[in-house]
Amino acid sequence: MRARDYPKEAARLLKERPQVKEAVGGATRHFDQNRQRAYREVDAEALREWARRVKDHLLTHLDLYLEKAEAALKRNGVQVHWARDKEEARRVLAHLVREKGVRRAVKGKSMLSEELEVNPLLEGLGVEVFETDLGEYILQLLGQPPSHIVGPAIHLSLGEIRRLFHARFQTPLDAPPEELAQVARRTLREAFLSADLGISGANFLVAETGTIALMENEGNIRLSTSLPRVHVALVGIEKLLPHLEDLAHFLSLTARAATGQRLSTYVSLIQGPARPGEEGPQEVHVVLVDNGRTALLADPEAWETLRCLRCGACLNACPVYRQTGGHPYGYVYSGPIGAVLDPGLLGLEEAHPLPYASTLCGACLEACPVKIPIPRLLLTWRHRAVEEGLGPGWERAAMRAFAEVMTRPGLYRVFSKGLRGLLALPGGEGLLENRDLPLIRAWTQGRSGLRPSPRPFHELWEEA
């Protein structure tokens, strides 16, 4: 599945799996209502504006803070690796797997690891990989990618999960969710205790102190980063924060935006490998990944997408995302943030349908904790798609013809007169009821049919 296939895949999903709309719509409305309640508990506008300024400062001095972060991480005993792109990141990880003799790995939820396709890499190296977030574990059993940044299995119904667990673990078809969770827990507990390698992302990396901050609600990330002898954190270079005092506010703001919590259930602050007498990993590695982010930072308009905290609030608020969930978007990042981030990471030619997957209602901007101007960026990418001629050929021809007619008064009058004459012929008005024509079909959904005026507007205007 590719981003350029979004319109076709979205239509196919709506036709073949209409239950996804119900599952995604119900879950995202619940998340969004929780976010609105959590925002009301604080001065959300002031907090969002402060967070925007901090991220903007960080991004405009990113080179400085990356150097500070590297120095602080090394002081903490962390081994730092740099990866310009996906292939370099995968080479670093493959080298560590071979060097450390890794045979089993546990993984916390990380969108960057999805971006780097870590699981296929590890499996190709003969490593047994376990996703440890419950939603991600379910999707691993199904062989599916995440559908949502925070709730990866948001598109599945309880009945579908029951049938999956019945087939894999012989649980009753009417097993309650608690029983299903216990079955997954038993399998993952054994994996935690026997894994050589734990892989995580990072919600934040504090440049001042080299602190890796991780948020979660299940405890699986804490186990993944503390029980295996080697911990590797994959960190996008935009995930830095300048100072430790910034972190507390960002942890709370992200939790409120994502799930409506005041703080996530677990917050892990990792300061390096275990010291003598302590429990924890013998080695901690941080892989700082660019993979298109530097190029995006240089874009005079789209750079603001790099403020994203990966909270998923814009997905929860989006009426378009609620129709299908994330799979039709064809890439790791879906919903409104995917529609403006993916063209920057994948290239506009690959992702050009995504900026059109929006009603431009502005709900995403109201939800975003760092005030990314998603509606404006959607229009930016649409303008660029038109300038690069990436739309359908019929659409370009139609818009050129429309511009010709609408910018030449004489031609407009001839055209409108001819059109009224055509509609006056026997059966002519049937053209305005032909639902095979996309524009007519879109207009008549929820409206009465079109009825032409017997006289053109300019004649009525001259008489007025």
Coordinates of C-alpha atoms in Angstrom, one line a residue:
M1 CA 0.0 0.0 0.0
R2 CA 1.4 3.4 -1.0
A3 CA 0.5 7.0 -0.1
R4 CA -0.3 7.8 -3.7
D5 CA -3.1 5.2 -3.6
Y6 CA -5.0 6.9 -0.8
P7 CA -8.2 7.7 -2.7
K8 CA -8.6 4.1 -4.1
E9 CA -7.7 2.4 -0.8
A10 CA -10.0 4.7 1.3
A11 CA -12.9 3.9 -1.1
R12 CA -12.1 0.2 -1.0
L13 CA -12.0 0.1 2.8
L14 CA -15.3 2.0 3.2
K15 CA -17.0 -0.5 0.8
E16 CA -15.4 -3.7 2.1
R17 CA -15.0 -3.0 5.8
P18 CA -17.7 -0.5 6.9
Q19 CA -17.2 -1.6 10.5
V20 CA -13.9 0.2 10.7
K21 CA -15.6 3.5 10.5
E22 CA -17.7 2.6 13.5
A23 CA -14.7 1.4 15.5
V24 CA -12.4 4.3 14.7
G25 CA -15.2 6.9 15.0
G26 CA -16.2 5.7 18.5
A27 CA -12.6 5.5 19.8
T28 CA -11.5 8.9 18.4
R29 CA -14.5 10.7 19.7
H30 CA -13.8 9.3 23.1
F31 CA -10.2 10.4 23.0
D32 CA -11.2 13.9 21.7
Q33 CA -13.8 14.5 24.4
N34 CA -11.2 13.5 27.0
R35 CA -8.7 15.9 25.4
Q36 CA -11.2 18.8 25.5
R37 CA -12.0 18.1 29.2
A38 CA -8.3 18.0 30.0
Y39 CA -7.5 21.2 28.1
R40 CA -10.3 23.0 30.1
E41 CA -8.5 22.1 33.4
V42 CA -5.6 24.3 32.5
D43 CA -4.9 27.5 30.6
A44 CA -4.4 25.4 27.5
E45 CA -4.0 28.3 25.1
A46 CA -1.1 29.7 27.1
L47 CA 0.5 26.3 27.5
R48 CA 0.2 25.5 23.8
E49 CA 1.7 28.9 22.9
W50 CA 4.6 28.4 25.3
A51 CA 5.2 24.8 23.9
R52 CA 5.1 26.2 20.3
R53 CA 7.8 28.8 21.2
V54 CA 10.0 26.2 22.9
K55 CA 9.9 23.9 19.9
D56 CA 10.4 26.7 17.5
H57 CA 13.5 27.8 19.5
L58 CA 14.7 24.2 19.5
L59 CA 14.3 23.8 15.8
T60 CA 15.9 27.1 14.9
H61 CA 19.0 26.1 17.0
L62 CA 18.8 22.4 16.3
D63 CA 22.5 22.0 15.4
L64 CA 23.5 23.5 18.7
Y65 CA 21.2 21.3 20.8
L66 CA 22.1 18.1 18.9
E67 CA 25.7 18.7 19.9
K68 CA 24.7 19.4 23.5
A69 CA 22.6 16.3 23.6
E70 CA 25.4 14.1 22.2
A71 CA 27.9 15.5 24.8
A72 CA 25.4 14.9 27.6
L73 CA 24.5 11.4 26.5
K74 CA 28.2 10.5 26.4
R75 CA 28.8 11.9 29.9
N76 CA 26.0 9.6 31.0
G77 CA 27.7 6.5 29.5
V78 CA 25.4 6.3 26.5
Q79 CA 26.8 5.3 23.1
V80 CA 25.6 7.7 20.4
H81 CA 25.2 6.8 16.8
W82 CA 24.1 9.1 13.9
A83 CA 22.0 8.0 10.9
R84 CA 21.5 10.2 7.9
D85 CA 18.8 8.0 6.5
K86 CA 16.8 4.8 6.9
E87 CA 19.5 2.6 5.6
E88 CA 22.2 4.0 7.9
A89 CA 19.9 3.5 10.9
R90 CA 19.3 -0.1 9.9
R91 CA 23.0 -0.7 9.4
V92 CA 23.7 0.6 13.0
L93 CA 21.0 -1.7 14.4
A94 CA 22.2 -4.7 12.4
H95 CA 25.8 -4.1 13.5
L96 CA 24.7 -4.0 17.2
V97 CA 22.6 -7.2 16.8
R98 CA 25.5 -9.1 15.3
E99 CA 28.1 -7.7 17.7
K100 CA 26.0 -8.4 20.8
G101 CA 24.8 -11.9 19.7
V102 CA 21.1 -10.9 20.0
R103 CA 18.7 -13.7 19.4
R104 CA 15.5 -12.2 21.0
A105 CA 14.3 -8.6 21.1
V106 CA 11.4 -6.8 22.8
K107 CA 10.1 -3.6 21.4
G108 CA 8.1 -0.7 22.8
K109 CA 5.7 1.3 20.6
S110 CA 7.8 3.6 18.4
M111 CA 6.5 5.3 15.2
L112 CA 10.2 5.8 14.1
S113 CA 10.8 2.1 14.3
E114 CA 7.9 1.6 11.9
E115 CA 9.4 4.3 9.7
L116 CA 12.7 2.4 9.7
E117 CA 11.0 -1.0 9.2
V118 CA 12.8 -2.5 12.2
N119 CA 10.8 -5.7 12.5
P120 CA 11.5 -7.1 9.0
L121 CA 15.2 -6.1 9.5
L122 CA 15.5 -8.0 12.8
E123 CA 13.6 -11.0 11.5
G124 CA 15.9 -11.2 8.5
L125 CA 18.8 -11.3 10.9
G126 CA 17.3 -14.3 12.7
V127 CA 16.1 -12.3 15.7
E128 CA 12.8 -13.2 17.4
V129 CA 10.9 -9.9 17.8
F130 CA 8.1 -9.2 20.2
E131 CA 5.9 -6.1 20.1
T132 CA 5.1 -5.4 23.7
D133 CA 2.4 -2.7 23.5
L134 CA -0.8 -4.7 23.6
G135 CA -2.3 -3.1 20.5
E136 CA 1.0 -3.5 18.6
Y137 CA 1.2 -7.1 19.8
I138 CA -2.3 -7.8 18.4
L139 CA -1.3 -6.2 15.1
Q140 CA 1.9 -8.2 15.0
L141 CA -0.2 -11.4 15.2
L142 CA -2.3 -10.1 12.3
G143 CA 0.6 -8.9 10.2
Q144 CA -0.8 -5.4 10.1
P145 CA 0.8 -1.9 10.5
P146 CA -0.6 0.6 13.2
S147 CA -3.7 2.5 12.3
H148 CA -3.2 5.2 14.8
I149 CA -0.2 6.9 16.5
V150 CA -1.4 6.2 20.1
G151 CA -4.1 3.5 19.6
P152 CA -2.5 1.3 16.9
A153 CA -5.4 -1.3 16.9
I154 CA -8.1 1.3 17.1
H155 CA -9.7 0.0 13.9
L156 CA -10.4 -3.5 15.3
S157 CA -13.6 -4.5 17.1
L158 CA -13.6 -6.6 20.3
G159 CA -15.1 -9.4 18.3
E160 CA -12.2 -9.4 15.8
I161 CA -9.7 -9.6 18.6
R162 CA -11.6 -12.4 20.3
R163 CA -11.6 -14.4 17.1
L164 CA -7.8 -13.8 16.7
F165 CA -7.0 -14.9 20.3
H166 CA -9.4 -17.9 19.9
A167 CA -7.4 -19.0 16.8
R168 CA -4.0 -18.4 18.3
F169 CA -4.4 -19.2 22.0
Q170 CA -7.7 -21.2 22.1
T171 CA -9.4 -18.6 24.4
P172 CA -13.2 -18.7 24.5
L173 CA -14.9 -16.7 21.7
D174 CA -16.8 -14.7 24.4
A175 CA -13.7 -14.1 26.6
P176 CA -13.7 -10.8 28.4
P177 CA -11.0 -8.2 27.5
E178 CA -9.3 -8.9 30.9
E179 CA -8.8 -12.6 30.0
L180 CA -7.4 -11.7 26.6
A181 CA -5.0 -9.2 28.2
Q182 CA -3.8 -11.9 30.7
V183 CA -3.0 -14.3 27.8
A184 CA -0.9 -11.7 26.1
R185 CA 0.7 -10.8 29.4
R186 CA 1.9 -14.3 30.1
T187 CA 3.5 -14.5 26.6
L188 CA 5.2 -11.1 26.9
R189 CA 6.4 -11.6 30.4
E190 CA 8.5 -14.6 29.2
A191 CA 9.8 -12.5 26.3
F192 CA 10.8 -9.6 28.7
L193 CA 12.8 -12.0 30.9
S194 CA 14.6 -13.8 28.1
A195 CA 15.3 -10.9 25.6
D196 CA 18.8 -9.8 24.8
L197 CA 17.8 -6.5 23.3
G198 CA 15.2 -3.9 24.2
I199 CA 14.2 -1.3 21.6
S200 CA 12.3 1.9 22.2
G201 CA 11.7 5.3 20.7
A202 CA 11.8 8.5 22.8
N203 CA 9.0 11.0 23.5
F204 CA 11.7 13.5 24.3
L205 CA 15.5 13.7 24.6
V206 CA 16.6 16.6 26.9
A207 CA 19.7 18.2 25.4
E208 CA 20.9 19.7 28.6
T209 CA 21.0 16.5 30.6
G210 CA 20.9 13.7 28.0
T211 CA 17.7 12.4 29.6
I212 CA 15.6 10.0 27.5
A213 CA 11.9 10.5 28.4
L214 CA 9.3 7.8 27.6
M215 CA 5.6 7.9 28.3
E216 CA 3.2 4.9 28.4
N217 CA 0.2 3.4 30.1
E218 CA 1.0 -0.4 30.2
G219 CA 4.5 -0.6 31.7
N220 CA 5.8 -2.5 28.7
I221 CA 8.3 0.2 27.8
R222 CA 9.8 0.3 31.2
L223 CA 10.3 -3.5 31.1
S224 CA 11.7 -3.4 27.5
T225 CA 14.3 -0.7 28.5
S226 CA 15.3 -2.1 31.9
L227 CA 15.4 -6.0 31.7
P228 CA 17.4 -6.8 28.5
R229 CA 21.2 -6.4 28.7
V230 CA 21.2 -3.9 25.8
H231 CA 18.8 -1.0 25.2
V232 CA 18.7 0.8 21.9
A233 CA 16.6 4.1 21.7
L234 CA 15.7 5.3 18.2
V235 CA 15.3 9.0 18.3
G236 CA 14.3 11.4 15.5
I237 CA 16.5 14.5 15.7
E238 CA 13.4 16.7 16.1
K239 CA 12.4 15.0 19.4
L240 CA 14.8 17.1 21.5
L241 CA 13.9 19.6 24.3
P242 CA 16.4 22.3 25.3
H243 CA 16.2 22.0 29.1
L244 CA 15.1 19.6 31.8
E245 CA 12.7 22.2 33.2
D246 CA 10.8 22.1 29.9
L247 CA 10.1 18.4 30.3
A248 CA 7.5 18.4 33.0
H249 CA 5.3 20.7 31.1
F250 CA 5.7 18.8 27.8
L251 CA 4.9 15.5 29.6
S252 CA 1.6 16.9 30.9
L253 CA 0.7 18.6 27.7
T254 CA 1.3 15.6 25.6
A255 CA -0.7 13.3 27.9
R256 CA -3.6 15.8 27.9
A257 CA -3.6 16.0 24.1
A258 CA -3.2 12.3 23.5
T259 CA -5.7 10.7 25.9
G260 CA -7.0 13.4 28.2
Q261 CA -4.8 12.2 31.1
R262 CA -3.0 14.7 33.3
L263 CA 0.0 12.5 33.0
S264 CA 0.6 9.1 31.5
T265 CA 0.6 6.1 33.9
Y266 CA 4.3 5.5 33.5
V267 CA 7.0 8.0 32.8
S268 CA 10.6 6.7 32.5
L269 CA 13.6 9.0 32.6
I270 CA 16.7 7.1 31.4
Q271 CA 20.1 8.5 32.3
G272 CA 22.3 5.8 30.8
P273 CA 23.3 2.2 31.6
A274 CA 23.2 0.6 35.0
R275 CA 26.0 1.7 37.3
P276 CA 27.7 -0.7 39.7
G277 CA 25.2 -2.1 42.2
E278 CA 22.2 -1.0 40.1
E279 CA 19.8 -3.1 38.0
G280 CA 19.3 -2.3 34.4
P281 CA 20.9 -2.6 30.9
Q282 CA 24.6 -3.0 30.6
E283 CA 24.7 -0.8 27.5
V284 CA 22.4 2.0 26.3
H285 CA 22.7 3.2 22.7
V286 CA 20.9 6.2 21.1
V287 CA 20.6 6.3 17.4
L288 CA 19.8 9.9 16.3
V289 CA 17.9 9.6 13.0
D290 CA 17.6 12.3 10.3
N291 CA 15.9 10.4 7.4
G292 CA 14.6 13.5 5.7
R293 CA 14.1 15.8 8.7
T294 CA 17.0 18.2 7.9
A295 CA 15.6 18.7 4.4
L296 CA 12.2 19.3 5.9
L297 CA 13.6 21.8 8.3
A298 CA 15.0 23.8 5.4
D299 CA 11.6 24.1 3.8
P300 CA 10.4 27.7 4.5
E301 CA 6.8 26.6 5.2
A302 CA 6.7 22.9 5.9
W303 CA 9.3 23.0 8.7
E304 CA 6.6 23.6 11.3
T305 CA 5.5 20.0 11.0
L306 CA 8.7 19.1 12.9
R307 CA 7.1 20.5 16.1
C308 CA 4.9 17.4 16.2
L309 CA 4.8 15.5 19.5
R310 CA 3.1 12.3 18.0
C311 CA 0.2 12.7 20.4
G312 CA -2.5 11.8 17.8
A313 CA -4.8 14.6 18.9
C314 CA -5.3 15.8 15.3
L315 CA -6.3 12.3 14.2
N316 CA -8.9 12.1 16.9
A317 CA -10.4 15.5 15.9
C318 CA -10.4 14.8 12.1
P319 CA -13.8 13.9 10.5
V320 CA -11.9 12.5 7.5
Y321 CA -9.6 10.2 9.5
R322 CA -12.6 8.9 11.4
Q323 CA -14.0 7.5 8.2
T324 CA -11.2 5.0 7.6
G325 CA -8.5 5.0 10.2
G326 CA -4.9 5.1 9.2
H327 CA -4.3 2.2 6.8
P328 CA -5.5 3.9 3.5
Y329 CA -2.9 6.7 4.0
G330 CA -0.3 4.1 3.0
Y331 CA 2.5 5.3 5.3
V332 CA 3.4 5.4 9.0
Y333 CA 2.0 8.8 9.7
S334 CA -1.7 9.2 8.9
G335 CA -4.5 11.7 9.5
P336 CA -3.9 15.4 9.4
I337 CA -0.3 15.3 10.5
G338 CA 0.5 12.6 8.0
A339 CA -1.1 14.7 5.3
V340 CA 1.4 17.5 5.9
L341 CA 4.4 15.5 7.1
D342 CA 4.4 12.6 4.6
P343 CA 4.9 14.9 1.5
G344 CA 8.0 16.3 3.2
L345 CA 9.4 12.9 4.1
L346 CA 8.4 10.9 1.1
G347 CA 8.3 13.6 -1.6
L348 CA 5.2 15.3 -3.0
E349 CA 5.0 13.0 -6.0
E350 CA 4.5 10.0 -3.8
A351 CA 2.2 11.6 -1.2
H352 CA 0.3 14.2 -3.2
P353 CA -3.2 12.8 -2.6
L354 CA -2.9 13.1 1.1
P355 CA -3.2 16.9 1.5
Y356 CA -6.6 16.6 -0.2
A357 CA -7.8 14.2 2.6
S358 CA -9.2 17.0 4.6
T359 CA -12.3 19.2 4.8
L360 CA -10.1 22.2 6.0
C361 CA -12.4 22.5 9.0
G362 CA -9.5 23.5 11.3
A363 CA -10.3 21.0 14.1
C364 CA -6.8 19.6 13.8
L365 CA -5.3 23.1 14.6
E366 CA -7.5 23.5 17.6
A367 CA -6.4 20.2 19.0
C368 CA -2.7 20.4 18.3
P369 CA -0.7 21.0 21.5
V370 CA 2.1 22.8 19.6
K371 CA -0.2 24.7 17.2
I372 CA 1.1 23.3 14.0
P373 CA -0.8 25.3 11.3
I374 CA -2.1 22.1 9.6
P375 CA -4.9 23.7 7.5
R376 CA -2.5 26.3 6.0
L377 CA 0.1 23.6 5.3
L378 CA -2.5 21.5 3.6
L379 CA -3.2 24.4 1.2
T380 CA 0.6 24.8 0.7
W381 CA 1.0 21.2 -0.4
R382 CA -2.1 21.5 -2.6
H383 CA -0.7 24.6 -4.3
R384 CA 2.6 22.8 -4.9
A385 CA 0.8 19.7 -6.3
V386 CA -1.0 21.9 -8.8
E387 CA 2.2 23.8 -9.7
E388 CA 4.0 20.5 -10.3
G389 CA 1.1 19.1 -12.4
L390 CA 0.4 16.1 -10.0
G391 CA -3.4 16.2 -10.2
P392 CA -5.4 14.1 -12.6
G393 CA -5.2 15.1 -16.2
W394 CA -9.0 15.7 -16.5
E395 CA -8.9 18.0 -13.5
R396 CA -6.1 20.1 -14.9
A397 CA -7.9 20.4 -18.2
A398 CA -11.2 21.3 -16.5
M399 CA -9.6 24.0 -14.4
R400 CA -7.8 25.5 -17.4
A401 CA -11.1 25.6 -19.3
F402 CA -12.8 27.1 -16.3
A403 CA -10.2 29.8 -15.9
E404 CA -10.4 30.7 -19.6
V405 CA -14.2 31.1 -19.4
M406 CA -14.3 33.0 -16.1
T407 CA -11.6 35.5 -17.0
R408 CA -13.1 36.5 -20.4
P409 CA -16.5 38.2 -20.1
G410 CA -17.4 37.8 -23.7
L411 CA -16.5 34.1 -23.7
Y412 CA -18.4 33.6 -20.4
R413 CA -21.6 35.1 -21.9
V414 CA -21.4 32.9 -25.0
F415 CA -20.8 29.9 -22.9
S416 CA -23.6 30.6 -20.4
K417 CA -26.0 31.3 -23.3
G418 CA -25.1 28.1 -25.0
L419 CA -25.5 26.1 -21.8
R420 CA -29.0 27.5 -21.1
G421 CA -29.9 26.7 -24.7
L422 CA -28.7 23.1 -24.2
L423 CA -30.7 22.7 -21.0
A424 CA -33.8 24.1 -22.7
L425 CA -33.7 21.3 -25.3
P426 CA -36.1 18.3 -24.7
G427 CA -34.5 16.2 -21.9
G428 CA -31.8 18.8 -21.4
E429 CA -32.5 19.4 -17.7
G430 CA -31.8 15.7 -17.1
L431 CA -28.1 16.6 -17.4
L432 CA -28.4 18.4 -14.1
E433 CA -29.8 15.2 -12.5
N434 CA -27.2 12.8 -13.9
R435 CA -25.6 11.4 -10.8
D436 CA -22.9 9.7 -12.8
L437 CA -21.2 13.1 -13.1
P438 CA -19.1 13.5 -9.9
L439 CA -19.9 17.2 -9.5
I440 CA -23.6 16.7 -9.8
R441 CA -23.5 13.7 -7.4
A442 CA -21.6 15.7 -4.8
W443 CA -24.0 18.6 -5.1
T444 CA -27.2 16.6 -4.8
Q445 CA -26.1 14.7 -1.7
G446 CA -28.1 16.5 0.9
R447 CA -29.4 19.2 -1.5
S448 CA -32.2 19.6 -4.0
G449 CA -31.2 19.3 -7.7
L450 CA -29.8 22.2 -9.7
R451 CA -32.3 24.5 -11.5
P452 CA -30.9 27.0 -14.1
S453 CA -32.1 30.6 -14.0
P454 CA -34.0 31.5 -17.2
R455 CA -31.9 34.7 -17.4
P456 CA -28.2 35.2 -16.7
F457 CA -27.0 37.2 -13.6
H458 CA -25.4 40.0 -15.6
E459 CA -28.8 40.9 -17.2
L460 CA -30.6 40.9 -13.9
W461 CA -27.8 43.0 -12.4
E462 CA -28.1 45.6 -15.2
E463 CA -31.8 45.9 -14.6
A464 CA -31.4 46.3 -10.9

